[in-house]
Amino acid sequence: MALRQIREVGDELLRKRSREVEVVDDKIRELLQDMYETMKAAKDGVGLAAPQIGVLKRLIVIDLSEEGDKIYKLVNPVIVKSKGEQVCREGCLSVPGLLGDVTRPKEVWVEALDEFGKKIKIKASDMLAVVLSHEIDHLDGILFIDKATEIFDDKEEEE
Ligand code: CO
């Protein structure tokens, strides 16, 4: 297990499309665990995608457990259906210092593999739908600042 360095905006790797994972093995599980620990070590980290630590594989981790949700470690996640709209003020560990208002689906249905390669389906709403959408965007090289209608300095936000 290891903490990984988080890539920041301006790094070209963040703009690339990540590849599907073909076999969910110990290496993938270790990578997911490193991602999880790296996310938890960062302030305000609720989600992380593999390209953020420089790995172009379709892997994401999410932990909203303070809000009563559970930990997700997902392989090859795909949004198969979405419904409604919500506007959320988002930040990103790869875009330090900025927040933005982004329109996301109110509900999403996601299909993925879990860390043991088992197929799972998730129906998510509200904050979990936002985070899933944000993290899956990372796998296609999309950052929230591409979609934000307004961007704020996060220091202004605190005043
Ligand atoms: Co992000």
mmCIF file of C-alpha atoms and ligand atoms in Angstrom:
data_model
loop_
_atom_site.group_PDB
_atom_site.id
_atom_site.type_symbol
_atom_site.label_atom_id
_atom_site.label_comp_id
_atom_site.label_asym_id
_atom_site.label_seq_id
_atom_site.Cartn_x
_atom_site.Cartn_y
_atom_site.Cartn_z
ATOM 1 C CA MET A 1 0.000 0.000 0.000
ATOM 2 C CA ALA A 2 1.219 3.469 -0.771
ATOM 3 C CA LEU A 3 0.096 7.016 -1.062
ATOM 4 C CA ARG A 4 0.353 8.231 -4.647
ATOM 5 C CA GLN A 5 0.998 11.708 -5.933
ATOM 6 C CA ILE A 6 -2.126 13.416 -7.268
ATOM 7 C CA ARG A 7 -1.782 14.905 -10.754
ATOM 8 C CA GLU A 8 -3.049 18.435 -11.181
ATOM 9 C CA VAL A 9 -4.708 20.393 -13.967
ATOM 10 C CA GLY A 10 -2.201 21.187 -16.718
ATOM 11 C CA ASP A 11 -0.919 17.601 -16.639
ATOM 12 C CA GLU A 12 -1.753 16.142 -20.055
ATOM 13 C CA LEU A 13 -2.382 12.690 -18.642
ATOM 14 C CA LEU A 14 -5.562 13.964 -16.978
ATOM 15 C CA ARG A 15 -6.936 14.698 -20.464
ATOM 16 C CA LYS A 16 -6.470 11.191 -21.877
ATOM 17 C CA ARG A 17 -9.081 8.441 -22.144
ATOM 18 C CA SER A 18 -8.445 5.594 -19.715
ATOM 19 C CA ARG A 19 -8.508 1.973 -20.869
ATOM 20 C CA GLU A 20 -10.898 -0.743 -19.742
ATOM 21 C CA VAL A 21 -9.494 -3.206 -17.212
ATOM 22 C CA GLU A 22 -9.540 -6.749 -18.633
ATOM 23 C CA VAL A 23 -8.667 -8.776 -15.559
ATOM 24 C CA VAL A 24 -9.439 -7.751 -11.984
ATOM 25 C CA ASP A 25 -6.445 -9.215 -10.176
ATOM 26 C CA ASP A 26 -4.336 -8.472 -7.084
ATOM 27 C CA LYS A 27 -2.547 -5.644 -8.903
ATOM 28 C CA ILE A 28 -5.861 -3.926 -9.580
ATOM 29 C CA ARG A 29 -6.998 -4.460 -5.980
ATOM 30 C CA GLU A 30 -3.732 -2.948 -4.731
ATOM 31 C CA LEU A 31 -4.169 0.019 -7.048
ATOM 32 C CA LEU A 32 -7.724 0.554 -5.777
ATOM 33 C CA GLN A 33 -6.459 0.424 -2.201
ATOM 34 C CA ASP A 34 -3.702 2.959 -2.970
ATOM 35 C CA MET A 35 -6.323 5.196 -4.585
ATOM 36 C CA TYR A 36 -8.541 4.845 -1.531
ATOM 37 C CA GLU A 37 -5.734 5.707 0.889
ATOM 38 C CA THR A 38 -4.564 8.619 -1.259
ATOM 39 C CA MET A 39 -8.115 9.976 -1.361
ATOM 40 C CA LYS A 40 -8.591 9.622 2.397
ATOM 41 C CA ALA A 41 -5.256 11.357 3.068
ATOM 42 C CA ALA A 42 -6.387 14.404 1.100
ATOM 43 C CA LYS A 43 -8.598 17.049 2.669
ATOM 44 C CA ASP A 44 -12.197 16.854 1.437
ATOM 45 C CA GLY A 45 -11.520 13.843 -0.794
ATOM 46 C CA VAL A 46 -14.753 11.962 -1.515
ATOM 47 C CA GLY A 47 -13.775 10.438 -4.849
ATOM 48 C CA LEU A 48 -10.718 9.667 -6.938
ATOM 49 C CA ALA A 49 -10.164 8.267 -10.424
ATOM 50 C CA ALA A 50 -7.046 6.347 -11.508
ATOM 51 C CA PRO A 51 -5.800 8.956 -14.023
ATOM 52 C CA GLN A 52 -5.511 11.372 -11.089
ATOM 53 C CA ILE A 53 -2.640 9.229 -9.802
ATOM 54 C CA GLY A 54 -1.212 8.828 -13.293
ATOM 55 C CA VAL A 55 -2.747 5.466 -14.209
ATOM 56 C CA LEU A 56 -4.889 5.326 -17.366
ATOM 57 C CA LYS A 57 -7.214 2.547 -16.226
ATOM 58 C CA ARG A 58 -10.979 2.759 -15.724
ATOM 59 C CA LEU A 59 -10.989 2.629 -11.916
ATOM 60 C CA ILE A 60 -12.690 4.907 -9.391
ATOM 61 C CA VAL A 61 -13.073 5.015 -5.622
ATOM 62 C CA ILE A 62 -15.740 6.893 -3.679
ATOM 63 C CA ASP A 63 -16.313 7.314 0.032
ATOM 64 C CA LEU A 64 -19.240 9.393 1.219
ATOM 65 C CA SER A 65 -19.463 7.460 4.465
ATOM 66 C CA GLU A 66 -19.796 10.607 6.587
ATOM 67 C CA GLU A 67 -23.130 11.029 4.868
ATOM 68 C CA GLY A 68 -24.171 7.474 5.524
ATOM 69 C CA ASP A 69 -23.214 5.989 2.188
ATOM 70 C CA LYS A 70 -20.679 3.248 1.706
ATOM 71 C CA ILE A 71 -17.291 2.862 0.099
ATOM 72 C CA TYR A 72 -17.209 2.085 -3.609
ATOM 73 C CA LYS A 73 -14.221 0.633 -5.457
ATOM 74 C CA LEU A 74 -15.360 0.309 -9.068
ATOM 75 C CA VAL A 75 -13.788 -1.171 -12.186
ATOM 76 C CA ASN A 76 -14.980 -0.125 -15.680
ATOM 77 C CA PRO A 77 -17.949 1.914 -14.384
ATOM 78 C CA VAL A 78 -20.497 3.009 -16.986
ATOM 79 C CA ILE A 79 -23.535 5.258 -16.575
ATOM 80 C CA VAL A 80 -26.220 3.254 -18.381
ATOM 81 C CA LYS A 81 -29.094 5.612 -17.610
ATOM 82 C CA SER A 82 -29.593 8.998 -16.017
ATOM 83 C CA LYS A 83 -32.563 11.084 -15.019
ATOM 84 C CA GLY A 84 -33.239 14.654 -13.942
ATOM 85 C CA GLU A 85 -30.855 17.479 -13.153
ATOM 86 C CA GLN A 86 -29.217 19.054 -10.122
ATOM 87 C CA VAL A 87 -26.642 21.807 -9.762
ATOM 88 C CA CYS A 88 -23.823 21.089 -7.360
ATOM 89 C CA ARG A 89 -20.813 23.143 -6.253
ATOM 90 C CA GLU A 90 -17.868 20.840 -6.929
ATOM 91 C CA GLY A 91 -14.196 20.713 -6.300
ATOM 92 C CA CYS A 92 -11.550 18.220 -7.374
ATOM 93 C CA LEU A 93 -8.272 17.043 -5.848
ATOM 94 C CA SER A 94 -6.685 17.659 -9.274
ATOM 95 C CA VAL A 95 -7.954 21.251 -9.432
ATOM 96 C CA PRO A 96 -6.820 22.735 -6.121
ATOM 97 C CA GLY A 97 -8.207 26.091 -5.044
ATOM 98 C CA LEU A 98 -11.228 26.172 -7.347
ATOM 99 C CA LEU A 99 -14.888 25.291 -7.015
ATOM 100 C CA GLY A 100 -17.521 25.327 -9.727
ATOM 101 C CA ASP A 101 -21.253 24.988 -10.223
ATOM 102 C CA VAL A 102 -21.925 21.988 -12.435
ATOM 103 C CA THR A 103 -25.220 20.584 -13.709
ATOM 104 C CA ARG A 104 -25.317 16.835 -13.153
ATOM 105 C CA PRO A 105 -28.009 14.157 -13.379
ATOM 106 C CA LYS A 106 -30.225 13.891 -10.305
ATOM 107 C CA GLU A 107 -30.145 10.091 -10.597
ATOM 108 C CA VAL A 108 -27.784 7.682 -12.347
ATOM 109 C CA TRP A 109 -27.758 3.955 -12.919
ATOM 110 C CA VAL A 110 -24.197 2.619 -13.055
ATOM 111 C CA GLU A 111 -22.908 -0.797 -14.078
ATOM 112 C CA ALA A 112 -19.412 -1.808 -13.050
ATOM 113 C CA LEU A 113 -17.279 -4.618 -11.665
ATOM 114 C CA ASP A 114 -16.396 -4.650 -8.000
ATOM 115 C CA GLU A 115 -12.844 -5.212 -6.758
ATOM 116 C CA PHE A 116 -13.317 -8.977 -7.136
ATOM 117 C CA GLY A 117 -14.512 -8.756 -10.730
ATOM 118 C CA LYS A 118 -18.162 -9.334 -9.902
ATOM 119 C CA LYS A 119 -20.760 -7.413 -11.923
ATOM 120 C CA ILE A 120 -22.673 -4.873 -9.876
ATOM 121 C CA LYS A 121 -25.403 -2.319 -10.519
ATOM 122 C CA ILE A 122 -25.788 0.885 -8.529
ATOM 123 C CA LYS A 123 -28.770 3.195 -8.526
ATOM 124 C CA ALA A 124 -27.634 6.517 -7.108
ATOM 125 C CA SER A 125 -29.222 9.872 -6.423
ATOM 126 C CA ASP A 126 -28.205 13.269 -5.045
ATOM 127 C CA MET A 127 -24.560 13.504 -3.863
ATOM 128 C CA LEU A 128 -23.603 9.961 -4.870
ATOM 129 C CA ALA A 129 -24.968 10.599 -8.397
ATOM 130 C CA VAL A 130 -22.827 13.766 -8.599
ATOM 131 C CA VAL A 131 -19.657 12.026 -7.443
ATOM 132 C CA LEU A 132 -20.160 9.027 -9.762
ATOM 133 C CA SER A 133 -20.692 11.364 -12.704
ATOM 134 C CA HIS A 134 -17.633 13.485 -11.772
ATOM 135 C CA GLU A 135 -15.329 10.458 -11.332
ATOM 136 C CA ILE A 136 -16.498 8.674 -14.488
ATOM 137 C CA ASP A 137 -15.849 11.923 -16.425
ATOM 138 C CA HIS A 138 -12.187 11.695 -15.298
ATOM 139 C CA LEU A 139 -11.925 8.367 -17.172
ATOM 140 C CA ASP A 140 -12.678 10.246 -20.383
ATOM 141 C CA GLY A 141 -10.338 13.142 -19.636
ATOM 142 C CA ILE A 142 -13.119 15.510 -18.559
ATOM 143 C CA LEU A 143 -12.705 17.834 -15.551
ATOM 144 C CA PHE A 144 -15.480 19.709 -13.735
ATOM 145 C CA ILE A 145 -14.031 23.029 -14.904
ATOM 146 C CA ASP A 146 -14.990 21.989 -18.470
ATOM 147 C CA LYS A 147 -18.658 21.778 -17.465
ATOM 148 C CA ALA A 148 -18.962 24.441 -14.762
ATOM 149 C CA THR A 149 -21.255 27.369 -15.470
ATOM 150 C CA GLU A 150 -19.408 29.431 -12.857
ATOM 151 C CA ILE A 151 -16.009 28.968 -11.234
ATOM 152 C CA PHE A 152 -15.022 30.351 -7.846
ATOM 153 C CA ASP A 153 -11.848 30.711 -5.860
ATOM 154 C CA ASP A 154 -12.427 28.480 -2.840
ATOM 155 C CA LYS A 155 -11.122 31.203 -0.492
ATOM 156 C CA GLU A 156 -13.912 33.534 -1.613
ATOM 157 C CA GLU A 157 -16.305 30.738 -0.829
ATOM 158 C CA GLU A 158 -15.287 30.744 2.850
ATOM 159 C CA GLU A 159 -15.794 34.504 3.324
HETATM 160 CO CO CO B 1 -12.088 15.135 -9.690
#
